[in-house]
Tab-separated table of C-alpha atoms in Angstrom:
chain	number	residue	atom	x	y	z
A	1	MET	CA	119.198	79.667	78.972
A	2	ARG	CA	117.078	76.851	77.489
A	3	HIS	CA	113.997	77.435	75.346
A	4	ALA	CA	111.071	75.108	74.921
A	5	SER	CA	109.921	75.588	71.349
A	6	ALA	CA	111.611	75.472	67.949
A	7	SER	CA	110.310	79.086	67.148
A	8	ASN	CA	111.961	80.520	70.180
A	9	GLU	CA	115.201	78.773	69.270
A	10	THR	CA	115.064	80.271	65.886
A	11	ILE	CA	114.754	83.685	67.413
A	12	GLU	CA	117.681	83.064	69.667
A	13	ASN	CA	120.103	81.584	66.929
A	14	SER	CA	119.186	84.445	64.609
A	15	SER	CA	120.942	86.854	67.165
A	16	LEU	CA	118.163	89.263	66.807
A	17	THR	CA	119.203	92.638	68.048
A	18	MET	CA	116.925	95.503	69.106
A	19	THR	CA	117.565	97.421	65.873
A	20	ASP	CA	116.305	94.157	64.114
A	21	LEU	CA	113.093	94.199	66.309
A	22	PHE	CA	112.407	97.846	65.487
A	23	LYS	CA	112.925	97.073	61.689
A	24	ILE	CA	110.271	94.414	61.794
A	25	CYS	CA	107.723	96.708	63.511
A	26	THR	CA	108.535	99.201	60.714
A	27	GLN	CA	107.886	96.495	57.968
A	28	CYS	CA	104.709	95.713	59.724
A	29	GLU	CA	103.633	99.523	59.503
A	30	ARG	CA	104.324	99.523	55.754
A	31	LEU	CA	102.406	96.226	55.355
A	32	SER	CA	99.193	97.763	57.045
A	33	LYS	CA	99.300	100.615	54.551
A	34	LYS	CA	99.054	98.182	51.578
A	35	ASP	CA	95.484	96.916	50.647
A	36	VAL	CA	95.895	93.306	51.800
A	37	GLY	CA	93.096	92.938	54.255
A	38	VAL	CA	95.340	92.844	57.332
A	39	ARG	CA	94.948	95.177	60.213
A	40	ILE	CA	98.236	95.985	61.973
A	41	PRO	CA	97.852	97.685	65.397
A	42	ARG	CA	99.890	100.455	66.322
A	43	PRO	CA	100.789	101.708	70.112
A	44	VAL	CA	98.510	104.215	71.893
A	45	GLY	CA	101.076	105.614	73.939
A	46	ASN	CA	104.313	107.347	72.843
A	47	GLY	CA	107.075	105.031	74.124
A	48	PRO	CA	107.377	102.721	77.245
A	49	SER	CA	106.632	105.626	79.722
A	50	ARG	CA	104.349	108.707	79.815
A	51	PHE	CA	107.034	110.467	82.069
A	52	ILE	CA	110.301	109.590	80.109
A	53	LEU	CA	110.787	110.708	76.462
A	54	GLU	CA	111.056	107.602	74.124
A	55	LYS	CA	114.292	108.560	72.573
A	56	GLU	CA	116.076	108.499	76.040
A	57	ILE	CA	114.951	105.007	76.616
A	58	LEU	CA	115.929	103.594	73.197
A	59	GLN	CA	119.223	105.388	73.209
A	60	VAL	CA	120.322	103.053	76.245
A	61	SER	CA	119.572	99.816	74.248
A	62	LYS	CA	121.458	101.056	71.407
A	63	LEU	CA	124.441	101.901	73.117
A	64	ASP	CA	124.795	99.298	75.567
A	65	GLU	CA	125.604	95.582	74.328
A	66	ARG	CA	124.844	94.209	77.706
A	67	ILE	CA	121.251	95.538	77.749
A	68	GLN	CA	120.616	94.384	74.171
A	69	SER	CA	121.606	90.785	75.268
A	70	ILE	CA	119.322	90.970	78.192
A	71	PHE	CA	116.412	92.287	76.057
A	72	GLU	CA	117.077	89.471	73.457
A	73	ASP	CA	116.980	86.824	76.066
A	74	ALA	CA	113.810	88.082	77.425
A	75	PHE	CA	112.145	88.349	73.997
A	76	ALA	CA	113.336	84.764	73.109
A	77	VAL	CA	111.805	83.369	76.447
A	78	LEU	CA	108.604	85.356	76.578
A	79	GLY	CA	107.885	86.307	72.841
A	80	ARG	CA	107.650	89.864	74.063
A	81	LEU	CA	109.431	92.671	75.670
A	82	ASP	CA	107.378	94.531	78.042
A	83	ASN	CA	107.616	98.346	78.909
A	84	ILE	CA	108.694	97.695	82.566
A	85	SER	CA	111.720	95.925	81.291
A	86	LEU	CA	112.442	98.578	78.739
A	87	VAL	CA	112.339	101.272	81.358
A	88	MET	CA	114.404	99.054	83.856
A	89	GLY	CA	116.991	98.846	80.939
A	90	PHE	CA	118.632	101.884	82.478
A	91	HIS	CA	120.088	99.664	85.080
A	92	PRO	CA	120.985	96.153	83.224
A	93	HIS	CA	122.597	94.598	86.580
A	94	TYR	CA	119.336	95.202	88.308
A	95	LEU	CA	117.090	94.101	85.223
A	96	GLU	CA	119.035	90.893	84.944
A	97	SER	CA	118.312	89.997	88.539
A	98	PHE	CA	114.764	91.061	88.241
A	99	LEU	CA	114.005	88.979	85.180
A	100	LYS	CA	115.757	85.979	86.853
A	101	THR	CA	113.434	86.089	89.824
A	102	GLN	CA	110.564	86.540	87.686
A	103	HIS	CA	111.312	83.699	85.662
A	104	TYR	CA	111.874	81.468	88.793
A	105	LEU	CA	108.662	82.770	90.575
A	106	LEU	CA	106.314	82.362	87.744
A	107	GLN	CA	107.650	79.628	85.373
A	108	MET	CA	110.069	77.278	87.233
A	109	ASP	CA	108.871	74.311	89.436
A	110	GLY	CA	107.335	75.550	92.780
A	111	PRO	CA	104.612	74.943	95.123
A	112	LEU	CA	101.753	76.565	93.202
A	113	SER	CA	100.413	75.712	89.796
A	114	LEU	CA	101.303	78.219	87.055
A	115	HIS	CA	97.747	79.705	86.437
A	116	CYS	CA	97.392	80.194	90.286
A	117	ARG	CA	100.639	82.204	90.208
A	118	HIS	CA	99.290	84.615	87.469
A	119	TYR	CA	95.882	84.777	89.269
A	120	ILE	CA	97.507	85.779	92.287
A	121	GLY	CA	99.469	88.441	90.478
A	122	ILE	CA	96.164	89.760	89.209
A	123	MET	CA	94.768	90.006	92.679
A	124	ALA	CA	97.716	91.783	94.034
A	125	ALA	CA	97.891	94.348	91.130
A	126	ALA	CA	94.108	95.071	91.290
A	127	ARG	CA	94.529	96.363	94.904
A	128	HIS	CA	96.311	99.355	93.488
A	129	GLN	CA	94.158	99.548	90.475
A	130	CYS	CA	97.153	98.697	88.231
A	131	THR	CA	95.443	97.859	84.942
A	132	TYR	CA	98.917	97.420	83.279
A	133	LEU	CA	99.928	94.557	85.535
A	134	VAL	CA	96.221	92.940	85.596
A	135	ASN	CA	96.068	92.887	81.755
A	136	LEU	CA	99.518	91.413	81.482
A	137	HIS	CA	98.792	88.554	83.783
A	138	VAL	CA	95.247	88.023	82.362
A	139	ASN	CA	96.822	87.100	79.205
A	140	ASP	CA	99.529	84.936	80.845
A	141	PHE	CA	96.795	83.293	83.042
A	142	LEU	CA	94.768	82.218	80.030
A	143	GLN	CA	97.909	81.056	78.062
A	144	VAL	CA	98.804	78.621	80.741
A	145	GLY	CA	95.302	77.197	80.739
A	146	GLY	CA	93.612	79.184	83.522
A	147	ASP	CA	89.948	79.037	83.587
A	148	PRO	CA	88.348	82.137	81.925
A	149	LYS	CA	85.268	82.102	84.464
A	150	TRP	CA	87.802	82.989	87.339
A	151	LEU	CA	88.252	86.394	85.503
A	152	ASN	CA	84.580	87.430	86.025
A	153	GLY	CA	85.458	88.205	89.563
A	154	LEU	CA	87.057	86.816	92.725
A	155	GLU	CA	83.808	85.007	93.766
A	156	GLU	CA	84.135	82.875	90.573
A	157	ALA	CA	87.473	81.664	91.855
A	158	PRO	CA	87.927	78.613	94.092
A	159	GLN	CA	87.296	79.031	97.710
A	160	LYS	CA	91.000	78.551	98.586
A	161	LEU	CA	91.969	81.574	96.404
A	162	GLN	CA	88.966	83.645	97.737
A	163	ALA	CA	90.375	83.177	101.267
A	164	LEU	CA	93.435	85.002	100.255
A	165	GLY	CA	91.445	88.294	99.968
A	166	GLU	CA	91.990	89.192	103.586
A	167	LEU	CA	95.852	88.559	103.268
A	168	ASN	CA	95.911	90.590	100.130
A	169	LYS	CA	94.403	93.850	101.453
A	170	ILE	CA	96.245	93.834	104.694
A	171	LEU	CA	99.511	93.347	103.098
A	172	ALA	CA	98.906	95.979	100.323
A	173	HIS	CA	97.746	98.713	102.855
A	174	ARG	CA	98.401	97.825	106.583
A	175	PRO	CA	100.994	94.884	106.885
A	176	TRP	CA	101.740	95.716	110.482
A	177	LEU	CA	98.189	94.468	111.313
A	178	LEU	CA	99.012	90.883	110.106
A	179	THR	CA	99.065	88.324	112.816
A	180	LYS	CA	99.654	84.600	113.362
A	181	GLU	CA	95.890	84.101	113.632
A	182	HIS	CA	95.464	85.296	109.788
A	183	ILE	CA	98.191	82.576	109.032
A	184	GLU	CA	96.576	79.940	111.022
A	185	ARG	CA	93.216	80.503	109.275
A	186	LEU	CA	94.779	80.017	105.918
A	187	LEU	CA	96.736	76.776	107.074
A	188	LYS	CA	93.698	75.328	108.781
A	189	ALA	CA	90.971	75.764	106.389
A	190	GLU	CA	90.170	71.921	106.125
A	191	GLU	CA	89.746	71.070	102.397
A	192	HIS	CA	90.690	74.604	101.445
A	193	SER	CA	93.791	75.062	103.494
A	194	TRP	CA	97.079	76.035	102.215
A	195	SER	CA	100.393	74.356	102.994
A	196	LEU	CA	103.358	76.424	104.422
A	197	ALA	CA	105.294	76.247	101.254
A	198	GLU	CA	102.381	77.433	99.110
A	199	LEU	CA	101.652	80.349	101.663
A	200	ILE	CA	105.259	81.203	101.111
A	201	HIS	CA	104.899	81.357	97.463
A	202	VAL	CA	101.720	83.387	97.753
A	203	VAL	CA	103.217	85.979	100.168
A	204	VAL	CA	106.282	86.590	97.666
A	205	LEU	CA	103.904	87.015	94.764
A	206	LEU	CA	101.466	89.215	96.612
A	207	THR	CA	104.239	91.516	97.904
A	208	LEU	CA	106.213	91.511	94.661
A	209	TYR	CA	103.009	92.837	92.550
A	210	HIS	CA	102.065	95.361	95.180
A	211	SER	CA	105.541	96.789	94.966
A	212	LEU	CA	105.742	96.385	91.197
A	213	ALA	CA	102.301	98.300	90.951
A	214	SER	CA	104.173	101.096	92.761
A	215	PHE	CA	107.016	101.073	90.188
A	216	THR	CA	104.608	100.728	87.218
A	217	PHE	CA	102.685	104.077	88.388
A	218	GLY	CA	105.874	105.866	89.552
A	219	CYS	CA	107.616	105.503	86.078
A	220	GLY	CA	104.338	106.159	84.194
A	221	ILE	CA	104.386	102.859	82.341
A	222	ASN	CA	102.270	102.794	79.224
A	223	PRO	CA	100.425	99.675	78.171
A	224	ASP	CA	102.091	97.097	76.102
A	225	ILE	CA	100.788	97.065	72.620
A	226	HIS	CA	99.421	93.466	72.911
A	227	THR	CA	97.318	94.201	75.929
A	228	ASP	CA	93.905	96.203	76.412
A	229	GLY	CA	94.452	99.745	76.027
A	230	GLY	CA	97.877	99.499	74.506
A	231	HIS	CA	96.986	99.543	70.813
A	232	THR	CA	94.620	101.215	68.250
A	233	PHE	CA	93.816	100.426	64.628
A	234	ARG	CA	93.158	104.174	63.817
A	235	PRO	CA	95.743	105.800	61.325
A	236	PRO	CA	98.134	108.204	62.837
A	237	SER	CA	97.429	111.987	62.498
A	238	LEU	CA	98.419	113.785	59.527
A	239	SER	CA	100.787	115.988	61.445
A	240	GLY	CA	102.248	112.852	63.176
A	241	TYR	CA	101.436	114.390	66.457
A	242	CYS	CA	98.533	112.974	68.596
A	243	VAL	CA	96.404	114.926	71.138
A	244	CYS	CA	97.313	111.993	73.665
A	245	ASP	CA	100.881	112.713	73.617
A	246	ILE	CA	100.111	116.204	75.641
A	247	ALA	CA	98.453	113.782	78.299
A	248	ASN	CA	101.344	111.461	78.625
A	249	GLY	CA	103.915	114.023	78.713
A	250	ASN	CA	105.884	112.955	75.645
A	251	GLY	CA	105.179	116.044	73.509
A	252	THR	CA	107.564	118.436	72.174
A	253	LEU	CA	106.638	121.067	74.805
A	254	GLU	CA	108.693	119.076	77.230
A	255	GLU	CA	111.857	119.391	74.944
A	256	MET	CA	111.338	123.001	74.367
A	257	PHE	CA	111.317	123.871	78.002
A	258	GLY	CA	113.428	121.245	79.600
A	259	ASN	CA	116.639	123.401	79.223
A	260	GLN	CA	114.954	126.332	80.744
A	261	GLN	CA	113.971	124.354	83.763
A	262	VAL	CA	117.434	122.911	84.311
A	263	SER	CA	118.902	126.525	84.254
A	264	GLU	CA	116.316	127.839	86.683
A	265	LEU	CA	117.041	125.153	89.185
A	266	SER	CA	120.945	125.168	89.176
A	267	GLY	CA	122.323	124.573	92.500
A	268	GLU	CA	119.972	121.982	93.762
A	269	VAL	CA	122.325	119.024	93.326
A	270	GLU	CA	125.366	120.959	94.970
A	271	VAL	CA	123.053	122.024	97.974
A	272	LEU	CA	122.161	118.208	98.407
A	273	MET	CA	125.835	117.209	98.141
A	274	GLU	CA	127.022	119.753	100.600
A	275	LYS	CA	124.412	118.437	103.081
A	276	MET	CA	125.814	114.909	102.618
A	277	LYS	CA	129.115	116.203	103.254
A	278	GLN	CA	128.279	118.040	106.619
A	279	LEU	CA	126.352	115.074	107.996
A	280	GLN	CA	129.419	112.763	107.329
A	281	GLU	CA	131.647	115.235	109.088
A	282	CYS	CA	129.243	115.289	112.111
A	283	HIS	CA	129.346	111.432	112.191
A	284	ASP	CA	133.269	111.688	112.242
A	285	GLU	CA	133.292	114.137	114.991
A	286	GLU	CA	130.550	112.814	117.326
A	287	GLU	CA	127.953	109.983	117.416
A	288	ALA	CA	124.504	110.418	118.775
A	289	SER	CA	123.489	108.578	121.957
A	290	GLN	CA	120.909	105.726	121.627
A	291	GLU	CA	118.504	107.801	123.586
A	292	GLU	CA	118.915	110.616	121.004
A	293	MET	CA	118.645	108.166	118.089
A	294	ALA	CA	115.308	106.869	119.547
A	295	THR	CA	113.985	110.389	119.935
A	296	ARG	CA	114.950	111.198	116.476
A	297	PHE	CA	113.131	108.159	114.981
A	298	GLU	CA	109.923	109.100	117.020
A	299	ARG	CA	110.134	112.542	115.652
A	300	GLU	CA	110.434	111.295	112.049
A	301	LYS	CA	107.468	108.867	112.381
A	302	THR	CA	105.368	111.772	113.729
A	303	GLU	CA	106.459	113.992	111.008
A	304	SER	CA	105.758	111.390	108.257
A	305	MET	CA	102.046	111.544	109.129
A	306	LEU	CA	102.259	115.245	108.203
A	307	VAL	CA	103.468	114.660	104.618
A	308	VAL	CA	100.114	115.029	102.724
A	309	THR	CA	99.493	113.177	99.744
A	310	SER	CA	96.641	113.873	97.024
A	311	GLU	CA	94.221	111.959	99.494
A	312	ASP	CA	91.291	114.299	98.632
A	313	GLU	CA	91.273	112.957	95.029
A	314	GLU	CA	89.474	109.817	95.507
A	315	CYS	CA	90.286	107.109	92.973
A	316	VAL	CA	87.238	104.733	92.475
A	317	PRO	CA	88.287	101.648	91.086
A	318	SER	CA	86.412	100.334	87.790
A	319	ARG	CA	84.540	97.114	87.956
A	320	ASP	CA	86.968	95.648	85.552
A	321	VAL	CA	89.718	96.042	88.288
A	322	SER	CA	87.776	95.912	91.531
A	323	ARG	CA	86.137	92.621	90.598
A	324	HIS	CA	89.484	90.846	91.244
A	325	PHE	CA	89.677	91.759	95.101
A	326	GLU	CA	87.437	92.210	97.976
A	327	ASP	CA	86.626	95.223	100.165
A	328	PRO	CA	87.534	98.196	97.642
A	329	SER	CA	87.074	100.732	100.588
A	330	TYR	CA	89.967	99.111	102.774
A	331	GLY	CA	93.098	101.427	102.099
A	332	TYR	CA	96.386	102.632	103.621
A	333	LYS	CA	96.271	104.307	107.155
A	334	ASP	CA	99.244	105.816	108.806
A	335	PHE	CA	101.087	103.187	110.900
A	336	TYR	CA	101.508	105.759	113.729
A	337	ARG	CA	97.847	106.400	113.923
A	338	ARG	CA	97.246	103.117	115.614
A	339	GLU	CA	98.960	103.570	119.069
A	340	HIS	CA	98.683	99.822	119.998
A	341	VAL	CA	100.811	98.493	117.161
A	342	PRO	CA	104.494	98.234	118.310
A	343	THR	CA	107.471	99.335	116.107
A	344	LEU	CA	109.197	96.510	114.344
A	345	ARG	CA	112.654	96.776	115.440
A	346	VAL	CA	114.991	95.182	112.892
A	347	GLN	CA	117.247	93.691	115.673
A	348	ASP	CA	114.396	91.599	116.621
A	349	TYR	CA	113.193	90.496	113.192
A	350	SER	CA	115.199	91.365	110.062
A	351	TRP	CA	115.409	89.891	106.432
A	352	GLU	CA	119.124	88.980	106.808
A	353	ASP	CA	118.689	87.073	110.184
A	354	HIS	CA	115.322	85.680	110.008
A	355	GLY	CA	113.171	86.264	106.764
A	356	PHE	CA	115.975	84.933	104.362
A	357	SER	CA	116.478	81.594	106.137
A	358	LEU	CA	112.466	80.973	106.379
A	359	VAL	CA	112.012	81.653	102.576
A	360	ASN	CA	114.922	79.573	101.461
A	361	ARG	CA	113.899	76.601	103.865
A	362	LEU	CA	110.187	76.597	102.464
A	363	TYR	CA	110.912	77.723	98.973
A	364	PRO	CA	114.333	76.354	98.052
A	365	ASP	CA	116.817	78.625	96.475
A	366	PHE	CA	114.223	81.606	95.992
A	367	GLY	CA	115.442	83.270	99.196
A	368	GLN	CA	118.865	83.622	97.537
A	369	LEU	CA	117.383	85.264	94.323
A	370	LEU	CA	115.436	87.627	96.483
A	371	ASP	CA	118.446	88.522	98.608
A	372	GLU	CA	120.442	89.137	95.588
A	373	LYS	CA	117.806	91.570	94.188
A	374	PHE	CA	117.303	93.481	97.384
A	375	GLN	CA	121.057	93.871	97.459
A	376	ILE	CA	121.485	95.082	93.925
A	377	ALA	CA	118.822	97.744	94.188
A	378	TYR	CA	120.091	98.931	97.569
A	379	ASN	CA	123.876	99.165	96.625
A	380	LEU	CA	123.339	100.190	92.970
A	381	THR	CA	125.623	103.172	92.316
A	382	TYR	CA	127.513	104.753	89.428
A	383	ASN	CA	128.965	107.244	91.806
A	384	THR	CA	127.310	110.184	90.014
A	385	MET	CA	124.782	112.852	91.077
A	386	ALA	CA	123.262	114.590	87.886
A	387	THR	CA	126.460	115.902	86.152
A	388	HIS	CA	129.015	115.234	89.101
A	389	GLN	CA	131.134	112.289	89.125
A	390	GLY	CA	133.013	110.386	91.989
A	391	VAL	CA	130.310	111.013	94.652
A	392	ASP	CA	129.329	108.460	97.301
A	393	THR	CA	125.659	108.232	97.233
A	394	SER	CA	125.500	105.570	100.056
A	395	MET	CA	123.979	108.093	102.657
A	396	LEU	CA	121.335	108.973	100.353
A	397	ARG	CA	120.145	105.581	99.288
A	398	ARG	CA	120.117	104.665	102.940
A	399	ALA	CA	117.949	107.655	103.665
A	400	ILE	CA	115.482	106.653	101.155
A	401	TRP	CA	115.302	103.054	102.188
A	402	ASN	CA	114.837	103.867	105.821
A	403	TYR	CA	112.415	106.445	105.328
A	404	ILE	CA	110.118	103.842	103.567
A	405	HIS	CA	110.746	101.319	106.388
A	406	CYS	CA	110.018	104.111	108.928
A	407	MET	CA	106.528	104.658	107.204
A	408	PHE	CA	105.851	101.078	107.850
A	409	GLY	CA	106.864	101.209	111.400
A	410	ILE	CA	110.260	99.540	111.045
A	411	ARG	CA	113.331	100.871	112.908
A	412	TYR	CA	116.937	100.495	112.699
A	413	ASP	CA	118.598	101.154	115.966
A	414	ASP	CA	121.941	102.076	114.444
A	415	TYR	CA	120.438	104.701	112.198
A	416	ASP	CA	120.167	108.525	112.674
A	417	TYR	CA	116.812	109.374	111.550
A	418	GLY	CA	117.649	113.098	111.747
A	419	GLU	CA	119.505	112.427	108.304
A	420	ILE	CA	116.121	112.077	106.461
A	421	ASN	CA	114.901	115.539	106.964
A	422	GLN	CA	118.240	116.946	105.945
A	423	LEU	CA	118.544	114.962	102.801
A	424	LEU	CA	114.755	114.423	101.591
A	425	ASP	CA	112.863	117.506	100.813
A	426	ARG	CA	109.091	117.847	100.969
A	427	SER	CA	108.347	117.400	97.435
A	428	PHE	CA	110.280	114.003	97.310
A	429	LYS	CA	108.731	112.804	100.533
A	430	VAL	CA	105.163	113.445	98.947
A	431	TYR	CA	106.281	111.513	95.922
A	432	ILE	CA	107.696	108.698	98.055
A	433	LYS	CA	104.548	108.601	100.344
A	434	THR	CA	102.204	108.387	97.423
A	435	MET	CA	104.183	105.722	95.779
A	436	VAL	CA	104.129	103.524	98.816
A	437	ARG	CA	100.490	104.052	99.806
A	438	THR	CA	98.501	105.000	96.986
A	439	PRO	CA	100.642	104.524	93.744
A	440	GLU	CA	97.655	104.912	91.546
A	441	LYS	CA	97.402	108.733	92.309
A	442	ILE	CA	101.053	109.450	90.960
A	443	THR	CA	101.044	112.076	88.330
A	444	LYS	CA	103.721	113.270	85.836
A	445	ARG	CA	103.770	116.606	87.867
A	446	MET	CA	104.694	114.779	91.118
A	447	TYR	CA	107.426	112.809	89.076
A	448	ASP	CA	108.799	116.027	87.699
A	449	SER	CA	108.755	117.903	90.910
A	450	PHE	CA	111.548	116.074	92.803
A	451	TRP	CA	115.106	115.965	91.906
A	452	ARG	CA	114.609	118.309	88.902
A	453	GLN	CA	118.176	118.258	87.901
A	454	PHE	CA	118.751	114.585	87.944
A	455	GLN	CA	118.752	112.346	85.023
A	456	HIS	CA	115.601	110.113	84.182
A	457	SER	CA	117.990	106.936	84.813
A	458	GLU	CA	118.444	108.297	88.479
A	459	LYS	CA	114.727	108.796	89.071
A	460	VAL	CA	114.145	105.222	87.815
A	461	HIS	CA	116.753	104.145	90.218
A	462	VAL	CA	114.875	105.747	92.978
A	463	ASN	CA	111.802	103.930	91.941
A	464	LEU	CA	113.760	100.581	92.093
A	465	LEU	CA	114.707	101.526	95.639
A	466	LEU	CA	111.198	102.283	96.576
A	467	MET	CA	109.925	99.117	95.056
A	468	GLU	CA	112.352	96.844	96.865
A	469	ALA	CA	112.090	98.640	100.188
A	470	ARG	CA	108.227	98.277	100.030
A	471	MET	CA	108.484	94.545	99.220
A	472	GLN	CA	111.035	93.897	101.720
A	473	ALA	CA	108.737	95.771	104.432
A	474	GLU	CA	105.641	93.785	103.436
A	475	LEU	CA	107.560	90.611	103.587
A	476	LEU	CA	109.148	91.213	107.112
A	477	TYR	CA	105.626	91.467	108.638
A	478	ALA	CA	104.145	88.334	106.723
A	479	LEU	CA	107.363	86.234	107.547
A	480	ARG	CA	107.192	87.381	111.176
A	481	ALA	CA	103.436	86.336	111.269
A	482	ILE	CA	104.472	82.868	109.761
A	483	THR	CA	107.279	82.489	112.118
A	484	ARG	CA	105.187	83.314	115.028
A	485	TYR	CA	102.612	80.554	113.929
A	486	MET	CA	105.359	78.101	113.601
A	487	THR	CA	106.718	78.688	117.088
């Protein structure tokens, strides 16, 4: 990996380990206690996540040499190690692919200018009120020479970027409504028109940051220390325990009662494993007819409407966030409440047979990177479930992926949708639906309520699946609309 500045080369050549980075932070804290006129900020949050104990995340980086190497490379290139990467560190194979994709999308040569890429990231993250990602890209936008006036509101940005408002909101909340007419308006807007190559870059950025907002909320990611809301200059309390730790879920109460909860829930994993075994046996004995498979899909899509999320708790976006997008009242509606919108059958338009080649043709090599990221998330397994070893989890992973696509009106003809109700319980479905439609409403209670015997690393894996399945679903509708326009 090549680095642009001498300072970054110094960091890389010094073989800086995570332990070294923590020592530097400790030295900075000591410096701040001396009367030298330097105010050193300290993190507001207790670790990278409000949902996961800091010691569990740090333990991974201390024990795994591969993840240390990935972290060091990321730090050398970016000059920081963000909290999303630290939480993804539970799964180094995926993180490596994710960082490579991010680097290509945001920093390598491409159809869009660097500052436009970050501004589009801001627009996409703002649709879900994800201040974490908005603040991250505001900093990056300014660093690459973006015009500060654009940050006053979408109306201050160039007309060409303002025209993306409709595409942004439809992809974020109701992608099945996207048509070739939407694409045509962007490509034939006279002096404000986009090229096909630019539009592919735009679509990938929008879908990535919509789905990354889901991951950010789903894992309870805390603000990074260098962004707004991520630091304070107040000294720590005398007890070393801050009231805010109660709110972010990292207090000692979780440690005190954690073992008690596990003992009360014994058997949850075994029940799920037994269901997987029984379903596999049914497959081996008899395969359902195509008519029965279609009926089960219709039943599951109807039942998905009955999964109620915290819809009544209205989240009103602040001006800081809502200024970056249009029509704040526009939100998710269940696909199946719109009777005229036909189901997207994967045999008619799929990522593998259609979307992949279109992206690769208009944005060379990027389709390959995206495909690798999708495949890693979908196939990632350690053959474990909680404390059980040697478990084939493919059936469970496919049920999660297909349930999300089912919510987006996407059907796999060869999949038995009856498996979803067998493998995904109500609390898990509520979590998934909230993550996909209104991730800003995810709470620690919801995170804790599903798969209560599983490790945090397994829950992070679930969130990777949800993120990638959502991104692919949005992409399929966008790329299908572009394909229809081209033909």
